[in-house]
Amino acid sequence: MRGGATFLGGALGGTAVTLSGTAALGAPEHTPEHTPGRAPAADQAGRATVAFRGPRQPGVDTTPQGFATFLALDLAGGTDREALVRLMRIWTDDAERLMSGRPGLTDTEPELAAVPARLTVTVGYGSAVFTAAALAHRAPSWLRPLPSFGVDRLEENWSGGDLLLQVCADDPVTVSHAVRVLVRQARTFARPRWLQRGFRHSPGTVPPGTTWRNPMGQVDGTGNIDPTAEPHLVWHEDDGSGWLAGGTSVVVRRIAMDLDGWDEVDRTGRENTIGRRLSDGAPLTGSDEHDEPDLEATGPNGFGVIDAAAHVRRSRTDDPGQRFLRRPYGYDDGPGDSGLVFVTYQADVDRQFLPVQRRLDELDLLNEWTTPIGSAVFAVPPGAGPDEYLGQALLEG
Amino acid sequence: MRGGATFLGGALGGTAVTLSGTAALGAPEHTPEHTPGRAPAADQAGRATVAFRGPRQPGVDTTPQGFATFLALDLAGGTDREALVRLMRIWTDDAERLMSGRPGLTDTEPELAAVPARLTVTVGYGSAVFTAAALAHRAPSWLRPLPSFGVDRLEENWSGGDLLLQVCADDPVTVSHAVRVLVRQARTFARPRWLQRGFRHSPGTVPPGTTWRNPMGQVDGTGNIDPTAEPHLVWHEDDGSGWLAGGTSVVVRRIAMDLDGWDEVDRTGRENTIGRRLSDGAPLTGSDEHDEPDLEATGPNGFGVIDAAAHVRRSRTDDPGQRFLRRPYGYDDGPGDSGLVFVTYQADVDRQFLPVQRRLDELDLLNEWTTPIGSAVFAVPPGAGPDEYLGQALLEG
């Protein structure tokens, strides 16, 4: 992935970052160093905004912000297509307001909305949305729980859900406030089912372009795809039903990490598990983080330099279609309760995500220290154009 | 308080902030705007460090960082004075290393230590430390659970504890890593009892000097004391037993906020509850946040402009000794589970904190929406001088 959640790293793809307020300096992604002699605003990271309106929803190809909340909701009984339209109109309006640093329409703490900090709100649909709207025939074929894997120890309270709210920003106050506004607005339509909070780095704490390290200390995300160069891997193209063009899918899996067990493994064992160096993330066959791993290279003893079961080998394939965009966050809910909120986006879960997950389930040294305890899949409808609401192409199609 | 957790706000009192690494720009608290023509490092907020060694522990008068974890531990059976000395030597060494951006001594993820981000580690002692060390006669008289108040609904799992680790930084990855290192190092001596995580703003997201807003949206901390101007309110002076000179006490209370109930209150009702304007925190009798509230002012109907039961009135006193340093953080553990990790430092809990808490318990409009659900008190030993370990004056005195 393109670095930790630093402001100066800017945004990728369709979601432009701008600075709100009168002292805006222009689009910072093009000026990684400010104009000499002109001081950047001390609250620059707070004033940055991501555009809400557009053919695609924000928060997918947006450079990961420092903080994320993933909230699954279950629909209340009686929520039909008309009610869903009302909810989507409300969320569309509030997401647009909040992402620009303005209070929600009925915001009871409007002052807490003043720091947008690259806030993004992204909405996903579980299969129950299609059933409730009497549109089950228009649900994507891949929209169902993932098959169970041998490594899974799924817990009900981290799995499933009818709706997803993904709320990300570079300030945790902003995330907290936005989640509260959106949940309150939804209360007659849906109730929270589970909530997962993740973090990367605060803005301005690591150099732009630094690849994130996960709670096991590994450089995580080096081999990620570039959604600008290969948009077809992320964004749905017209599949005949039409409404999902510009949309995607999101898989949210909670991966518990056995950090105490990992402590028992020395650095050689850790590097062998992944196939990359701990110091800089370079493959064991290379010298730079971004060197391509040489899966054929053998050492003096004739064995592969990268272990046959190393994570970097098992997660790779010769099929360029079996790739997807990863956007994970770390979680730490106290001693013994840490891991990843592992989040991926792909045009087609079955074609892209499943084959890789099957391969890792079969064999991956990393499995000894990681356990999936939650799993959910959602369809991410396209973005809202001018005067549109989220999901309009589906709900009025 | 002196603003949210922005880097450029700098540090107060005895804990100097410096930048680590070769590109250090000097002490930023004296240069709120960088030298023109010289770009600040993009990871400036990550490289800033707070000094560990000194007559007082850091993390008390340090300008609040964006993220805090408060972890209470219970001593394992058989932990005696000798064991406590060993633990204090280990924590002293690791705290100094981590606060300077270096790995802990047996750090298994050394790369995660590279971003100090103004990390502070602060250690507190519950009364069990004194008992275990056979030094019960040297415990401060105020070191005991607070008396129970009518408003309290205390839960065992948020209360008490034999040891406190307070870990604060401007980056959540840094806090998470430091807590993990320190807990692992302590595992033969003490086990985690409760952990509370709080947040303010990320660095660079609000203007320097901005007073924090709590999860109810109130400007919170305007009338705080300045520990540089009135050090005797925070730092213990020699009380005869001697070892606590340069130390303080910390009260950690978990205050649940009924945000759904608060939603039902209009802005006039909210402002009346506190006695301050929501927009900018100015007292209802003034025009600027830092105006002194006029508790005598009456409105056209003859009643006080500031309600007789308003929080700002009830928390004040004519006794200048009944004041203390507040350093609260917000918490948000999901819908319906938000509030304050209310943290205060004072030289003497009984003389400074208790009278105020008693007054608020008797009458405070805010009590309708806030409920203390956790409470703990710790003695904070003085800082570690060169070649000293934390608590040395007590444990070897």
PDB file of N, CA, C and O in Angstrom, chain A residues 34 37 42-43 45-46 67 108-111 170-173 176 180 184 197 200-202 204-205 207 213 216 259 262-263 267 270 332-333, chain B residues 34 37 39-40 42-43 45-46 67 108-111 170-172 176 180 184 197 200-202 204-205 207 213 216 259-260 263 267 270 332-333:
ATOM      1  N   HIS A  34       5.880  22.082   1.428  1.00  0.00           N
ATOM      2  CA  HIS A  34       5.150  23.322   1.179  1.00  0.00           C
ATOM      3  C   HIS A  34       6.061  24.326   0.489  1.00  0.00           C
ATOM      4  O   HIS A  34       7.281  24.190   0.463  1.00  0.00           O
ATOM      5  N   GLY A  37       9.099  29.395   2.646  1.00  0.00           N
ATOM      6  CA  GLY A  37       8.766  30.711   3.158  1.00  0.00           C
ATOM      7  C   GLY A  37       7.310  30.854   3.537  1.00  0.00           C
ATOM      8  O   GLY A  37       6.901  31.864   4.066  1.00  0.00           O
ATOM      9  N   ALA A  42      -0.956  24.973  11.142  1.00  0.00           N
ATOM     10  CA  ALA A  42      -0.653  24.010  12.203  1.00  0.00           C
ATOM     11  C   ALA A  42      -1.751  22.957  12.322  1.00  0.00           C
ATOM     12  O   ALA A  42      -1.532  21.895  12.890  1.00  0.00           O
ATOM     13  N   ASP A  43      -2.938  23.270  11.789  1.00  0.00           N
ATOM     14  CA  ASP A  43      -4.031  22.290  11.843  1.00  0.00           C
ATOM     15  C   ASP A  43      -4.345  21.753  10.450  1.00  0.00           C
ATOM     16  O   ASP A  43      -5.472  21.357  10.150  1.00  0.00           O
ATOM     17  N   ALA A  45      -3.617  18.978   8.945  1.00  0.00           N
ATOM     18  CA  ALA A  45      -4.131  17.606   8.872  1.00  0.00           C
ATOM     19  C   ALA A  45      -5.604  17.554   9.263  1.00  0.00           C
ATOM     20  O   ALA A  45      -6.333  16.663   8.836  1.00  0.00           O
ATOM     21  N   GLY A  46      -6.043  18.495  10.059  1.00  0.00           N
ATOM     22  CA  GLY A  46      -7.444  18.522  10.462  1.00  0.00           C
ATOM     23  C   GLY A  46      -8.349  19.099   9.392  1.00  0.00           C
ATOM     24  O   GLY A  46      -9.508  18.713   9.279  1.00  0.00           O
ATOM     25  N   PHE A  67      -7.321   6.319  11.446  1.00  0.00           N
ATOM     26  CA  PHE A  67      -8.312   5.710  12.332  1.00  0.00           C
ATOM     27  C   PHE A  67      -9.519   5.255  11.537  1.00  0.00           C
ATOM     28  O   PHE A  67      -9.935   5.930  10.608  1.00  0.00           O
ATOM     29  N   THR A 108     -26.419  17.106  17.159  1.00  0.00           N
ATOM     30  CA  THR A 108     -26.585  17.721  18.472  1.00  0.00           C
ATOM     31  C   THR A 108     -25.253  18.200  19.068  1.00  0.00           C
ATOM     32  O   THR A 108     -25.250  18.880  20.084  1.00  0.00           O
ATOM     33  N   GLU A 109     -24.134  17.842  18.462  1.00  0.00           N
ATOM     34  CA  GLU A 109     -22.830  18.371  18.869  1.00  0.00           C
ATOM     35  C   GLU A 109     -22.131  18.941  17.629  1.00  0.00           C
ATOM     36  O   GLU A 109     -21.104  18.426  17.176  1.00  0.00           O
ATOM     37  N   PRO A 110     -22.704  20.011  17.057  1.00  0.00           N
ATOM     38  CA  PRO A 110     -22.177  20.514  15.768  1.00  0.00           C
ATOM     39  C   PRO A 110     -20.716  20.922  15.841  1.00  0.00           C
ATOM     40  O   PRO A 110     -19.997  20.815  14.838  1.00  0.00           O
ATOM     41  N   GLU A 111     -20.244  21.348  17.033  1.00  0.00           N
ATOM     42  CA  GLU A 111     -18.848  21.780  17.133  1.00  0.00           C
ATOM     43  C   GLU A 111     -17.879  20.621  16.904  1.00  0.00           C
ATOM     44  O   GLU A 111     -16.735  20.839  16.504  1.00  0.00           O
ATOM     45  N   ASP A 170      -8.318  11.011   9.950  1.00  0.00           N
ATOM     46  CA  ASP A 170      -7.007  11.146  10.582  1.00  0.00           C
ATOM     47  C   ASP A 170      -7.104  11.630  12.015  1.00  0.00           C
ATOM     48  O   ASP A 170      -6.078  11.889  12.649  1.00  0.00           O
ATOM     49  N   ASP A 171      -8.319  11.781  12.532  1.00  0.00           N
ATOM     50  CA  ASP A 171      -8.512  12.206  13.914  1.00  0.00           C
ATOM     51  C   ASP A 171      -9.575  11.318  14.557  1.00  0.00           C
ATOM     52  O   ASP A 171     -10.668  11.159  14.000  1.00  0.00           O
ATOM     53  N   PRO A 172      -9.291  10.736  15.718  1.00  0.00           N
ATOM     54  CA  PRO A 172     -10.267   9.815  16.315  1.00  0.00           C
ATOM     55  C   PRO A 172     -11.531  10.513  16.808  1.00  0.00           C
ATOM     56  O   PRO A 172     -12.593   9.887  16.884  1.00  0.00           O
ATOM     57  N   VAL A 173     -11.424  11.802  17.160  1.00  0.00           N
ATOM     58  CA  VAL A 173     -12.615  12.548  17.577  1.00  0.00           C
ATOM     59  C   VAL A 173     -13.597  12.645  16.412  1.00  0.00           C
ATOM     60  O   VAL A 173     -14.812  12.490  16.569  1.00  0.00           O
ATOM     61  N   SER A 176     -15.298   9.240  15.863  1.00  0.00           N
ATOM     62  CA  SER A 176     -16.256   8.980  16.925  1.00  0.00           C
ATOM     63  C   SER A 176     -17.543   9.782  16.711  1.00  0.00           C
ATOM     64  O   SER A 176     -18.658   9.252  16.816  1.00  0.00           O
ATOM     65  N   ARG A 180     -21.356   8.397  15.592  1.00  0.00           N
ATOM     66  CA  ARG A 180     -22.498   8.685  16.462  1.00  0.00           C
ATOM     67  C   ARG A 180     -23.644   9.328  15.683  1.00  0.00           C
ATOM     68  O   ARG A 180     -24.812   8.944  15.827  1.00  0.00           O
ATOM     69  N   ARG A 184     -27.219   7.377  15.045  1.00  0.00           N
ATOM     70  CA  ARG A 184     -28.436   7.980  15.601  1.00  0.00           C
ATOM     71  C   ARG A 184     -29.474   8.204  14.503  1.00  0.00           C
ATOM     72  O   ARG A 184     -30.663   7.953  14.696  1.00  0.00           O
ATOM     73  N   ARG A 197     -12.862  -1.153  15.833  1.00  0.00           N
ATOM     74  CA  ARG A 197     -12.068   0.063  15.686  1.00  0.00           C
ATOM     75  C   ARG A 197     -10.626  -0.301  15.391  1.00  0.00           C
ATOM     76  O   ARG A 197     -10.052  -1.159  16.065  1.00  0.00           O
ATOM     77  N   ARG A 200      -3.945   3.011  12.440  1.00  0.00           N
ATOM     78  CA  ARG A 200      -2.597   3.029  11.866  1.00  0.00           C
ATOM     79  C   ARG A 200      -1.869   4.167  12.577  1.00  0.00           C
ATOM     80  O   ARG A 200      -2.108   4.390  13.756  1.00  0.00           O
ATOM     81  N   HIS A 201      -1.049   4.902  11.855  1.00  0.00           N
ATOM     82  CA  HIS A 201      -0.330   6.005  12.494  1.00  0.00           C
ATOM     83  C   HIS A 201      -1.144   7.288  12.457  1.00  0.00           C
ATOM     84  O   HIS A 201      -1.917   7.532  11.529  1.00  0.00           O
ATOM     85  N   SER A 202      -0.918   8.155  13.450  1.00  0.00           N
ATOM     86  CA  SER A 202      -1.426   9.516  13.403  1.00  0.00           C
ATOM     87  C   SER A 202      -0.782  10.258  12.237  1.00  0.00           C
ATOM     88  O   SER A 202       0.331   9.916  11.818  1.00  0.00           O
ATOM     89  N   GLY A 204       1.438  12.806  10.270  1.00  0.00           N
ATOM     90  CA  GLY A 204       2.674  13.512  10.577  1.00  0.00           C
ATOM     91  C   GLY A 204       3.629  12.771  11.483  1.00  0.00           C
ATOM     92  O   GLY A 204       4.552  13.373  12.034  1.00  0.00           O
ATOM     93  N   THR A 205       3.413  11.457  11.675  1.00  0.00           N
ATOM     94  CA  THR A 205       4.308  10.738  12.591  1.00  0.00           C
ATOM     95  C   THR A 205       5.266   9.787  11.872  1.00  0.00           C
ATOM     96  O   THR A 205       6.236   9.349  12.481  1.00  0.00           O
ATOM     97  N   PRO A 207       7.315   9.099   7.881  1.00  0.00           N
ATOM     98  CA  PRO A 207       7.549   9.754   6.590  1.00  0.00           C
ATOM     99  C   PRO A 207       6.534   9.298   5.539  1.00  0.00           C
ATOM    100  O   PRO A 207       6.132   8.130   5.527  1.00  0.00           O
ATOM    101  N   ARG A 213       3.343  -1.007   9.448  1.00  0.00           N
ATOM    102  CA  ARG A 213       3.669  -2.264  10.133  1.00  0.00           C
ATOM    103  C   ARG A 213       2.468  -2.694  10.959  1.00  0.00           C
ATOM    104  O   ARG A 213       1.889  -1.898  11.674  1.00  0.00           O
ATOM    105  N   MET A 216       2.168  -7.332  14.668  1.00  0.00           N
ATOM    106  CA  MET A 216       3.260  -8.294  14.806  1.00  0.00           C
ATOM    107  C   MET A 216       4.599  -7.665  14.420  1.00  0.00           C
ATOM    108  O   MET A 216       5.629  -8.334  14.487  1.00  0.00           O
ATOM    109  N   LEU A 259       0.158 -12.690  19.957  1.00  0.00           N
ATOM    110  CA  LEU A 259       1.431 -11.970  20.103  1.00  0.00           C
ATOM    111  C   LEU A 259       2.319 -12.621  21.147  1.00  0.00           C
ATOM    112  O   LEU A 259       3.549 -12.569  21.034  1.00  0.00           O
ATOM    113  N   TRP A 262       3.973 -15.407  19.341  1.00  0.00           N
ATOM    114  CA  TRP A 262       4.906 -14.810  18.377  1.00  0.00           C
ATOM    115  C   TRP A 262       6.199 -14.365  19.068  1.00  0.00           C
ATOM    116  O   TRP A 262       7.273 -14.378  18.474  1.00  0.00           O
ATOM    117  N   ASP A 263       6.072 -13.988  20.344  1.00  0.00           N
ATOM    118  CA  ASP A 263       7.252 -13.591  21.124  1.00  0.00           C
ATOM    119  C   ASP A 263       8.284 -14.710  21.211  1.00  0.00           C
ATOM    120  O   ASP A 263       9.478 -14.449  21.417  1.00  0.00           O
ATOM    121  N   ARG A 267      14.044 -13.892  15.245  1.00  0.00           N
ATOM    122  CA  ARG A 267      13.894 -13.078  14.042  1.00  0.00           C
ATOM    123  C   ARG A 267      14.022 -13.920  12.773  1.00  0.00           C
ATOM    124  O   ARG A 267      13.318 -13.696  11.792  1.00  0.00           O
ATOM    125  N   ARG A 270      10.763 -15.596  12.283  1.00  0.00           N
ATOM    126  CA  ARG A 270       9.746 -14.630  11.856  1.00  0.00           C
ATOM    127  C   ARG A 270       9.901 -14.279  10.386  1.00  0.00           C
ATOM    128  O   ARG A 270       8.925 -14.200   9.633  1.00  0.00           O
ATOM    129  N   ASP A 332      -6.172  -3.171  19.060  1.00  0.00           N
ATOM    130  CA  ASP A 332      -5.537  -3.492  20.334  1.00  0.00           C
ATOM    131  C   ASP A 332      -6.560  -3.197  21.414  1.00  0.00           C
ATOM    132  O   ASP A 332      -6.763  -2.061  21.802  1.00  0.00           O
ATOM    133  N   ASP A 333      -7.250  -4.233  21.853  1.00  0.00           N
ATOM    134  CA  ASP A 333      -8.267  -4.055  22.885  1.00  0.00           C
ATOM    135  C   ASP A 333      -7.741  -4.502  24.244  1.00  0.00           C
ATOM    136  O   ASP A 333      -8.532  -4.833  25.140  1.00  0.00           O
TER     137      ASP A 333
ATOM    138  N   HIS B  34       7.822  27.244  12.074  1.00  0.00           N
ATOM    139  CA  HIS B  34       9.199  26.892  11.754  1.00  0.00           C
ATOM    140  C   HIS B  34       9.885  28.072  11.077  1.00  0.00           C
ATOM    141  O   HIS B  34       9.247  29.013  10.631  1.00  0.00           O
ATOM    142  N   GLY B  37      11.340  29.271   5.066  1.00  0.00           N
ATOM    143  CA  GLY B  37      12.245  28.740   4.059  1.00  0.00           C
ATOM    144  C   GLY B  37      12.790  27.374   4.400  1.00  0.00           C
ATOM    145  O   GLY B  37      13.481  26.766   3.608  1.00  0.00           O
ATOM    146  N   ALA B  39      11.632  23.664   5.497  1.00  0.00           N
ATOM    147  CA  ALA B  39      10.432  22.830   5.636  1.00  0.00           C
ATOM    148  C   ALA B  39      10.517  21.988   6.896  1.00  0.00           C
ATOM    149  O   ALA B  39      11.546  21.397   7.185  1.00  0.00           O
ATOM    150  N   PRO B  40       9.425  21.919   7.658  1.00  0.00           N
ATOM    151  CA  PRO B  40       9.432  21.002   8.797  1.00  0.00           C
ATOM    152  C   PRO B  40       9.411  19.569   8.276  1.00  0.00           C
ATOM    153  O   PRO B  40       8.869  19.298   7.205  1.00  0.00           O
ATOM    154  N   ALA B  42       8.243  15.972   7.559  1.00  0.00           N
ATOM    155  CA  ALA B  42       6.871  15.482   7.429  1.00  0.00           C
ATOM    156  C   ALA B  42       6.506  14.545   8.569  1.00  0.00           C
ATOM    157  O   ALA B  42       5.334  14.313   8.825  1.00  0.00           O
ATOM    158  N   ASP B  43       7.520  14.008   9.246  1.00  0.00           N
ATOM    159  CA  ASP B  43       7.240  13.113  10.373  1.00  0.00           C
ATOM    160  C   ASP B  43       7.641  13.754  11.693  1.00  0.00           C
ATOM    161  O   ASP B  43       7.972  13.083  12.666  1.00  0.00           O
ATOM    162  N   ALA B  45       5.937  15.203  14.038  1.00  0.00           N
ATOM    163  CA  ALA B  45       5.165  14.819  15.222  1.00  0.00           C
ATOM    164  C   ALA B  45       5.587  13.451  15.732  1.00  0.00           C
ATOM    165  O   ALA B  45       5.433  13.145  16.913  1.00  0.00           O
ATOM    166  N   GLY B  46       6.116  12.617  14.852  1.00  0.00           N
ATOM    167  CA  GLY B  46       6.571  11.294  15.270  1.00  0.00           C
ATOM    168  C   GLY B  46       7.921  11.324  15.952  1.00  0.00           C
ATOM    169  O   GLY B  46       8.216  10.506  16.827  1.00  0.00           O
ATOM    170  N   PHE B  67      -3.188  10.325  22.601  1.00  0.00           N
ATOM    171  CA  PHE B  67      -3.633   8.977  22.946  1.00  0.00           C
ATOM    172  C   PHE B  67      -3.069   8.569  24.288  1.00  0.00           C
ATOM    173  O   PHE B  67      -1.920   8.873  24.599  1.00  0.00           O
ATOM    174  N   THR B 108      10.744  -7.498  21.332  1.00  0.00           N
ATOM    175  CA  THR B 108      10.666  -8.454  20.232  1.00  0.00           C
ATOM    176  C   THR B 108      10.153  -7.816  18.938  1.00  0.00           C
ATOM    177  O   THR B 108      10.182  -8.447  17.897  1.00  0.00           O
ATOM    178  N   GLU B 109       9.661  -6.587  19.001  1.00  0.00           N
ATOM    179  CA  GLU B 109       9.297  -5.838  17.784  1.00  0.00           C
ATOM    180  C   GLU B 109      10.014  -4.490  17.808  1.00  0.00           C
ATOM    181  O   GLU B 109       9.382  -3.433  17.923  1.00  0.00           O
ATOM    182  N   PRO B 110      11.348  -4.510  17.721  1.00  0.00           N
ATOM    183  CA  PRO B 110      12.101  -3.256  17.891  1.00  0.00           C
ATOM    184  C   PRO B 110      11.724  -2.177  16.883  1.00  0.00           C
ATOM    185  O   PRO B 110      11.806  -0.987  17.197  1.00  0.00           O
ATOM    186  N   GLU B 111      11.281  -2.586  15.694  1.00  0.00           N
ATOM    187  CA  GLU B 111      10.933  -1.583  14.677  1.00  0.00           C
ATOM    188  C   GLU B 111       9.739  -0.738  15.099  1.00  0.00           C
ATOM    189  O   GLU B 111       9.578   0.392  14.640  1.00  0.00           O
ATOM    190  N   ASP B 170       1.511  10.709  20.904  1.00  0.00           N
ATOM    191  CA  ASP B 170       0.724  11.288  19.821  1.00  0.00           C
ATOM    192  C   ASP B 170       0.458  10.295  18.703  1.00  0.00           C
ATOM    193  O   ASP B 170      -0.110  10.664  17.676  1.00  0.00           O
ATOM    194  N   ASP B 171       0.874   9.051  18.879  1.00  0.00           N
ATOM    195  CA  ASP B 171       0.627   8.017  17.873  1.00  0.00           C
ATOM    196  C   ASP B 171       0.117   6.764  18.592  1.00  0.00           C
ATOM    197  O   ASP B 171       0.756   6.302  19.546  1.00  0.00           O
ATOM    198  N   PRO B 172      -1.010   6.208  18.149  1.00  0.00           N
ATOM    199  CA  PRO B 172      -1.561   5.047  18.862  1.00  0.00           C
ATOM    200  C   PRO B 172      -0.698   3.797  18.718  1.00  0.00           C
ATOM    201  O   PRO B 172      -0.741   2.920  19.592  1.00  0.00           O
ATOM    202  N   SER B 176       0.459   1.518  21.908  1.00  0.00           N
ATOM    203  CA  SER B 176       0.173   0.088  21.910  1.00  0.00           C
ATOM    204  C   SER B 176       1.460  -0.721  22.121  1.00  0.00           C
ATOM    205  O   SER B 176       1.504  -1.655  22.926  1.00  0.00           O
ATOM    206  N   ARG B 180       2.658  -2.913  25.507  1.00  0.00           N
ATOM    207  CA  ARG B 180       2.960  -4.332  25.353  1.00  0.00           C
ATOM    208  C   ARG B 180       4.336  -4.677  25.940  1.00  0.00           C
ATOM    209  O   ARG B 180       4.487  -5.666  26.653  1.00  0.00           O
ATOM    210  N   ARG B 184       4.751  -7.040  29.292  1.00  0.00           N
ATOM    211  CA  ARG B 184       5.482  -8.306  29.155  1.00  0.00           C
ATOM    212  C   ARG B 184       6.631  -8.369  30.156  1.00  0.00           C
ATOM    213  O   ARG B 184       6.879  -9.393  30.784  1.00  0.00           O
ATOM    214  N   ARG B 197      -8.487   3.023  27.542  1.00  0.00           N
ATOM    215  CA  ARG B 197      -7.839   3.773  26.467  1.00  0.00           C
ATOM    216  C   ARG B 197      -8.619   5.043  26.187  1.00  0.00           C
ATOM    217  O   ARG B 197      -9.843   5.016  26.074  1.00  0.00           O
ATOM    218  N   ARG B 200      -7.675  12.140  22.554  1.00  0.00           N
ATOM    219  CA  ARG B 200      -7.982  13.531  22.247  1.00  0.00           C
ATOM    220  C   ARG B 200      -7.791  13.667  20.742  1.00  0.00           C
ATOM    221  O   ARG B 200      -8.090  12.728  20.017  1.00  0.00           O
ATOM    222  N   HIS B 201      -7.248  14.777  20.298  1.00  0.00           N
ATOM    223  CA  HIS B 201      -7.041  14.930  18.855  1.00  0.00           C
ATOM    224  C   HIS B 201      -5.687  14.385  18.420  1.00  0.00           C
ATOM    225  O   HIS B 201      -4.724  14.410  19.175  1.00  0.00           O
ATOM    226  N   SER B 202      -5.613  13.932  17.165  1.00  0.00           N
ATOM    227  CA  SER B 202      -4.332  13.616  16.546  1.00  0.00           C
ATOM    228  C   SER B 202      -3.509  14.897  16.441  1.00  0.00           C
ATOM    229  O   SER B 202      -4.065  15.997  16.382  1.00  0.00           O
ATOM    230  N   GLY B 204      -1.614  17.953  14.876  1.00  0.00           N
ATOM    231  CA  GLY B 204      -1.782  18.708  13.635  1.00  0.00           C
ATOM    232  C   GLY B 204      -3.208  18.813  13.135  1.00  0.00           C
ATOM    233  O   GLY B 204      -3.429  19.161  11.977  1.00  0.00           O
ATOM    234  N   THR B 205      -4.195  18.487  13.979  1.00  0.00           N
ATOM    235  CA  THR B 205      -5.575  18.543  13.494  1.00  0.00           C
ATOM    236  C   THR B 205      -6.382  19.701  14.058  1.00  0.00           C
ATOM    237  O   THR B 205      -7.436  20.025  13.523  1.00  0.00           O
ATOM    238  N   PRO B 207      -5.886  23.824  15.906  1.00  0.00           N
ATOM    239  CA  PRO B 207      -4.880  24.867  16.125  1.00  0.00           C
ATOM    240  C   PRO B 207      -4.275  24.761  17.524  1.00  0.00           C
ATOM    241  O   PRO B 207      -4.971  24.421  18.482  1.00  0.00           O
ATOM    242  N   ARG B 213     -12.534  19.448  23.455  1.00  0.00           N
ATOM    243  CA  ARG B 213     -13.959  19.214  23.716  1.00  0.00           C
ATOM    244  C   ARG B 213     -14.153  17.745  24.077  1.00  0.00           C
ATOM    245  O   ARG B 213     -13.631  16.873  23.405  1.00  0.00           O
ATOM    246  N   MET B 216     -19.291  14.943  25.073  1.00  0.00           N
ATOM    247  CA  MET B 216     -20.569  15.658  25.099  1.00  0.00           C
ATOM    248  C   MET B 216     -20.502  16.942  24.283  1.00  0.00           C
ATOM    249  O   MET B 216     -21.503  17.665  24.202  1.00  0.00           O
ATOM    250  N   LEU B 259     -24.994   9.815  26.442  1.00  0.00           N
ATOM    251  CA  LEU B 259     -25.077  10.703  25.276  1.00  0.00           C
ATOM    252  C   LEU B 259     -26.471  10.675  24.655  1.00  0.00           C
ATOM    253  O   LEU B 259     -26.923  11.679  24.103  1.00  0.00           O
ATOM    254  N   ASP B 260     -27.165   9.548  24.753  1.00  0.00           N
ATOM    255  CA  ASP B 260     -28.524   9.507  24.201  1.00  0.00           C
ATOM    256  C   ASP B 260     -29.466  10.404  25.015  1.00  0.00           C
ATOM    257  O   ASP B 260     -30.307  11.110  24.449  1.00  0.00           O
ATOM    258  N   ASP B 263     -28.790  13.989  24.230  1.00  0.00           N
ATOM    259  CA  ASP B 263     -29.384  14.387  22.948  1.00  0.00           C
ATOM    260  C   ASP B 263     -30.742  15.063  23.120  1.00  0.00           C
ATOM    261  O   ASP B 263     -31.164  15.845  22.271  1.00  0.00           O
ATOM    262  N   ARG B 267     -29.820  23.344  23.352  1.00  0.00           N
ATOM    263  CA  ARG B 267     -28.564  24.055  23.610  1.00  0.00           C
ATOM    264  C   ARG B 267     -28.660  24.946  24.840  1.00  0.00           C
ATOM    265  O   ARG B 267     -27.709  25.057  25.613  1.00  0.00           O
ATOM    266  N   ARG B 270     -28.243  22.742  27.765  1.00  0.00           N
ATOM    267  CA  ARG B 270     -26.852  22.278  27.881  1.00  0.00           C
ATOM    268  C   ARG B 270     -25.955  23.376  28.446  1.00  0.00           C
ATOM    269  O   ARG B 270     -25.107  23.135  29.305  1.00  0.00           O
ATOM    270  N   ASP B 332     -14.523   5.929  23.770  1.00  0.00           N
ATOM    271  CA  ASP B 332     -15.662   5.564  22.919  1.00  0.00           C
ATOM    272  C   ASP B 332     -15.494   4.092  22.584  1.00  0.00           C
ATOM    273  O   ASP B 332     -14.728   3.728  21.704  1.00  0.00           O
ATOM    274  N   ASP B 333     -16.199   3.264  23.337  1.00  0.00           N
ATOM    275  CA  ASP B 333     -16.097   1.826  23.092  1.00  0.00           C
ATOM    276  C   ASP B 333     -17.323   1.308  22.346  1.00  0.00           C
ATOM    277  O   ASP B 333     -17.640   0.122  22.412  1.00  0.00           O
TER     278      ASP B 333
END
